[in-house]
JSON list of C-alpha atoms in Angstrom, two decimals:
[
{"chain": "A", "resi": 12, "resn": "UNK", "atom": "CA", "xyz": [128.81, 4.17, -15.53]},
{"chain": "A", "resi": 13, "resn": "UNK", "atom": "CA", "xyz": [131.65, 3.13, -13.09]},
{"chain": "A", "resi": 14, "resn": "UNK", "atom": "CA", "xyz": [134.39, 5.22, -12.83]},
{"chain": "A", "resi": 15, "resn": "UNK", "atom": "CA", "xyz": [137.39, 3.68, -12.26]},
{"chain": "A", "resi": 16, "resn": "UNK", "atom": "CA", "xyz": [139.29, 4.00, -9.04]},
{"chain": "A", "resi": 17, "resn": "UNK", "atom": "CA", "xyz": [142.79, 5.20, -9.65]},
{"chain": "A", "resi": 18, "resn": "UNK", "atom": "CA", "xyz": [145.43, 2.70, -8.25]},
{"chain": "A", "resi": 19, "resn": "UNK", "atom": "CA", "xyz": [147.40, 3.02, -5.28]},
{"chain": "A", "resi": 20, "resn": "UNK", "atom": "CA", "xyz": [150.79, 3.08, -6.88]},
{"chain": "A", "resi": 21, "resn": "UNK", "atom": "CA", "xyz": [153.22, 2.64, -3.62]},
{"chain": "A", "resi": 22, "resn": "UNK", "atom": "CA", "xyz": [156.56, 3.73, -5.04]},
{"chain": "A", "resi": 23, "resn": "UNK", "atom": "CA", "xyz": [155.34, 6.81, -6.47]},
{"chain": "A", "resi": 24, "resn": "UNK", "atom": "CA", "xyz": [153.35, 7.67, -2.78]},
{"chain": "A", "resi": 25, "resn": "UNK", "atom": "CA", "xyz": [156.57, 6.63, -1.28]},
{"chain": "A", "resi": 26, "resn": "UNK", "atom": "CA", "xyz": [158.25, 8.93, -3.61]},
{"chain": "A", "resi": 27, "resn": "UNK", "atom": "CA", "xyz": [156.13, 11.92, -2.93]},
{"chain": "A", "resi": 28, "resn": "UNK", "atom": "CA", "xyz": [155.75, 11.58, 0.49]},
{"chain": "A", "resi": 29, "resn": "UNK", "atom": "CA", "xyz": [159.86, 11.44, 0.80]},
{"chain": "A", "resi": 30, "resn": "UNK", "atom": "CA", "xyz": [160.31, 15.10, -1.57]},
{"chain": "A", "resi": 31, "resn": "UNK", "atom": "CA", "xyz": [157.61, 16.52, 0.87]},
{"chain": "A", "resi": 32, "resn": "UNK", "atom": "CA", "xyz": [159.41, 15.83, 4.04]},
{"chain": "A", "resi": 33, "resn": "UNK", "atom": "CA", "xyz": [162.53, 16.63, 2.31]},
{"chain": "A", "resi": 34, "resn": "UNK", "atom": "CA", "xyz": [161.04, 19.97, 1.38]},
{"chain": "A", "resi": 35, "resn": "UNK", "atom": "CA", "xyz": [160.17, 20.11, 5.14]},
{"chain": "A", "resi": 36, "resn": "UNK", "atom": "CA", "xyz": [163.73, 19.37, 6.36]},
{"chain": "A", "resi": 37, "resn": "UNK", "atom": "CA", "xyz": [165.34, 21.65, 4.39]},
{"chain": "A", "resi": 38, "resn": "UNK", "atom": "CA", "xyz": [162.98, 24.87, 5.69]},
{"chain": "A", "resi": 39, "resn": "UNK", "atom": "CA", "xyz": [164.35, 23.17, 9.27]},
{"chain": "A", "resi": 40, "resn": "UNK", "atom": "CA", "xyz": [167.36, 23.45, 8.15]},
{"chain": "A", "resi": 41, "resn": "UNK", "atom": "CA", "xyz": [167.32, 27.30, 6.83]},
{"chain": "A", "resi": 42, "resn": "UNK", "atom": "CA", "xyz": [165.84, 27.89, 10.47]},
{"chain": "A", "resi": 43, "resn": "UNK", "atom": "CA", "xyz": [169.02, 26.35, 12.39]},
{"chain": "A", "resi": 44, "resn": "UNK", "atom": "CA", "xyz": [171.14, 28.43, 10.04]},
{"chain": "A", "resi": 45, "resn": "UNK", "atom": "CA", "xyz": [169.52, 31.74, 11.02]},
{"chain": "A", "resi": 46, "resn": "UNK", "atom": "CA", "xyz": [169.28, 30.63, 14.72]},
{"chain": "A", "resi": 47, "resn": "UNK", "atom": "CA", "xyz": [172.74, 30.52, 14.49]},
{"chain": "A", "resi": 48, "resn": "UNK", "atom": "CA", "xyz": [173.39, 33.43, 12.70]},
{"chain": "A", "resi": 49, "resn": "UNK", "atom": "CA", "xyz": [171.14, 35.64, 14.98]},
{"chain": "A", "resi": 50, "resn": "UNK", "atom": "CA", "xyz": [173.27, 33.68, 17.91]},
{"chain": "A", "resi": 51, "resn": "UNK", "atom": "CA", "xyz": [176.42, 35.61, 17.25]},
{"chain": "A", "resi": 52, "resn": "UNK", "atom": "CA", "xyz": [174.42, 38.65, 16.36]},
{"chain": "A", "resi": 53, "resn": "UNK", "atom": "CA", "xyz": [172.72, 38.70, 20.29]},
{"chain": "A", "resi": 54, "resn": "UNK", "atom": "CA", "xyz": [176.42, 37.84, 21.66]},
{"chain": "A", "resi": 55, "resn": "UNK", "atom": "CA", "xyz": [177.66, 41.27, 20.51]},
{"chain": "A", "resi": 56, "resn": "UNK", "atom": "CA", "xyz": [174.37, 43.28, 21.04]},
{"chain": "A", "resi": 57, "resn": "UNK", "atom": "CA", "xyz": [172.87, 45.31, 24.29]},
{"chain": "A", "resi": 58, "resn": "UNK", "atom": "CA", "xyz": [169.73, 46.63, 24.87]},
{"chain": "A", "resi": 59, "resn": "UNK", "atom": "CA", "xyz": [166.55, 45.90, 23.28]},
{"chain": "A", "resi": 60, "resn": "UNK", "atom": "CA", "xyz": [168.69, 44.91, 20.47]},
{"chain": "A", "resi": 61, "resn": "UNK", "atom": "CA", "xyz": [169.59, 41.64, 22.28]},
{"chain": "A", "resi": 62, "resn": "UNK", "atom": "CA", "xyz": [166.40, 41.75, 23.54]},
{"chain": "A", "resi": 63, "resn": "UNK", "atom": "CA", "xyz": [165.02, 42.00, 19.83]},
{"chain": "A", "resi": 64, "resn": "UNK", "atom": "CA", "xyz": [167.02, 39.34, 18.32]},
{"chain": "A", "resi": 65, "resn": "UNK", "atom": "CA", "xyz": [166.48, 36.88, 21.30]},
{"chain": "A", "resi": 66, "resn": "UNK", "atom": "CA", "xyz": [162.68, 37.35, 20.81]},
{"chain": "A", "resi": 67, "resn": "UNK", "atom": "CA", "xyz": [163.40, 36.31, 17.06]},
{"chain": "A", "resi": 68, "resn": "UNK", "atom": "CA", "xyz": [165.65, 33.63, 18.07]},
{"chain": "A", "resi": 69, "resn": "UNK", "atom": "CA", "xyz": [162.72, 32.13, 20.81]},
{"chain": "A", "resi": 70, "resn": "UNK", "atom": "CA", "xyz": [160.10, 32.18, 17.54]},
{"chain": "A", "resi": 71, "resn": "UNK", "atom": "CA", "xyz": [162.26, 30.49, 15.15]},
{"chain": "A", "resi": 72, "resn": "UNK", "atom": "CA", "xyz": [163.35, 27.96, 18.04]},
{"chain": "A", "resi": 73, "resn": "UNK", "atom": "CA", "xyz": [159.38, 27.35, 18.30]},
{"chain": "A", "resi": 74, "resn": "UNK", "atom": "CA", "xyz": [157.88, 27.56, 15.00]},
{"chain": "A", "resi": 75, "resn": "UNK", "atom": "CA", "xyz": [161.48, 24.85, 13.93]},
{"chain": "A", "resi": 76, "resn": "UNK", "atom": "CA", "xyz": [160.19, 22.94, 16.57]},
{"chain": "A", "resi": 77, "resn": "UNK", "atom": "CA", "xyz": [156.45, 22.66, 15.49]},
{"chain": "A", "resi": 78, "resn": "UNK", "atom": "CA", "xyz": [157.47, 21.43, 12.07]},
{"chain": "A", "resi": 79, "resn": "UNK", "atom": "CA", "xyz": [159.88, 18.92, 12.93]},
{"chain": "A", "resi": 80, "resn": "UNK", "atom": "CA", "xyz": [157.27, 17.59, 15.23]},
{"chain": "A", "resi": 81, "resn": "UNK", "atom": "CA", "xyz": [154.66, 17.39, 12.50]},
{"chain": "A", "resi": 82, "resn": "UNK", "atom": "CA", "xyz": [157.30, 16.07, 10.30]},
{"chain": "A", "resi": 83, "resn": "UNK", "atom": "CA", "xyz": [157.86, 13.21, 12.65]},
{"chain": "A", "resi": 84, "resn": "UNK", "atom": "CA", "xyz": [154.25, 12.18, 12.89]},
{"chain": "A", "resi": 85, "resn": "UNK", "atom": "CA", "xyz": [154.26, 12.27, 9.04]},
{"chain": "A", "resi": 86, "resn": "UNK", "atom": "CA", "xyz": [157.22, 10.08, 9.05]},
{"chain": "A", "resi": 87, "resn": "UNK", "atom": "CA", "xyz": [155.78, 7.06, 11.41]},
{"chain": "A", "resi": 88, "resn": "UNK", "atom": "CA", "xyz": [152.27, 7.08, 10.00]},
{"chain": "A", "resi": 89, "resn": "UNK", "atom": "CA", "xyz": [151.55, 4.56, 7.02]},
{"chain": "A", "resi": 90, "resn": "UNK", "atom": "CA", "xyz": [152.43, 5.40, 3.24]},
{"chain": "A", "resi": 91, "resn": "UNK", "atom": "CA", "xyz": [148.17, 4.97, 2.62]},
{"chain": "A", "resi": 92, "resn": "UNK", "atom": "CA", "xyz": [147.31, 7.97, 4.83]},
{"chain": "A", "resi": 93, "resn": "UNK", "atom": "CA", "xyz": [150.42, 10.67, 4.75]},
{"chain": "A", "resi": 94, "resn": "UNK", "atom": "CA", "xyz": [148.23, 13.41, 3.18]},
{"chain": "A", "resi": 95, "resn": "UNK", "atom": "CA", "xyz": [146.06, 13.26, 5.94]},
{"chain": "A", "resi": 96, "resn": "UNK", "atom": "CA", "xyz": [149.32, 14.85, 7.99]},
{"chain": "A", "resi": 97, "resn": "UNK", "atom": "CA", "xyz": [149.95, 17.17, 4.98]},
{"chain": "A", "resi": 98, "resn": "UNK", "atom": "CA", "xyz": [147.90, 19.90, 5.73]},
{"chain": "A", "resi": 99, "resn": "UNK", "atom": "CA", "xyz": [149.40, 20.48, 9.45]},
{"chain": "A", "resi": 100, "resn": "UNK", "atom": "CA", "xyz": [152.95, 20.15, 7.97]},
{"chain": "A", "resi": 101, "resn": "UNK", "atom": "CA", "xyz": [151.73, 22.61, 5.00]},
{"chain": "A", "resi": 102, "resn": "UNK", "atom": "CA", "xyz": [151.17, 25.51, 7.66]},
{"chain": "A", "resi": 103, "resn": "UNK", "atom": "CA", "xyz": [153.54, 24.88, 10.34]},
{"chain": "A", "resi": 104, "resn": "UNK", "atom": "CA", "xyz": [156.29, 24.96, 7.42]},
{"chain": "A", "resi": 105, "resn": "UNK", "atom": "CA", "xyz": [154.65, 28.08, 6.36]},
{"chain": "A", "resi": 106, "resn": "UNK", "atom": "CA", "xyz": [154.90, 29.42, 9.87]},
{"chain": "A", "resi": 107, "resn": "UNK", "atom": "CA", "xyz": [158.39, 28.70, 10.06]},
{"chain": "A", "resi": 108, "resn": "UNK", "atom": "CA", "xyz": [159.31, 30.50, 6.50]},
{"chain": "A", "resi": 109, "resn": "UNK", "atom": "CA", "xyz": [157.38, 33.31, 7.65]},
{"chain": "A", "resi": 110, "resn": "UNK", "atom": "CA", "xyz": [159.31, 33.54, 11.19]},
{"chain": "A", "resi": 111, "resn": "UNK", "atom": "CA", "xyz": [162.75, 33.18, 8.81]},
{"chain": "A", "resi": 112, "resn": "UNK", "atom": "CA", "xyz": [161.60, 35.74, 6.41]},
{"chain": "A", "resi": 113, "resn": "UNK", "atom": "CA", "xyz": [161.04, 38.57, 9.40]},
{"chain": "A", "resi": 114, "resn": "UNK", "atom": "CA", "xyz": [164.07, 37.74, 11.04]},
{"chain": "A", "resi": 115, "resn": "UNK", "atom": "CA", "xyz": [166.42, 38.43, 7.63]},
{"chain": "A", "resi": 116, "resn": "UNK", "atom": "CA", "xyz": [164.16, 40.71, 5.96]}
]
């Protein structure tokens, strides 16, 4: 027996594709918010302190970059083959929550 192929539905790829990146933003997003937030923090601290919360403020700055950079690769690649970026964007958004997570645990 033949199984069937599913069809390529476009809107609903288009439409899953979109919440995904959104999803993505948003985490970017969180990241600029604590940036900020440990900002002001470093501009009143001394010490390893400010050396402490400048270290956290260098690996959110990376890790926000990474994603955004897989995010835009995601964006300009063809509605047929997004998933094939998902994976990358998967754990460099996973990176990034994890960077948020240590700096406001």
């Amino acid at each position: 027996a033949i199984r069937a192929i599913p069809s390529f539905d476009r809107a609903t790829e288009i439409a899953r594709r979109d919440r995904f990146i959104a999803d993505g933003e948003r985490v970017v997003y969180v990241a600029e918010q604590e940036i900020q937030d440990l900002g002001r923090k470093s501009g009143s601290a001394v010490g390893a302190s400010k050396r402490s919360i400048d270290a956290q403020i260098v690996r959110l700055k990376i890790d926000q970059k990474d994603l955004q950079d897989k995010l835009a690769i995601m964006k300009v690649g063809s509605i047929t083959n997004w998933r094939a970026f998902e994976g990358d964007v998967n754990r460099a958004t996973a990176r990034l929550r994890n960077s948020i997570e240590k700096t406001s645990g």
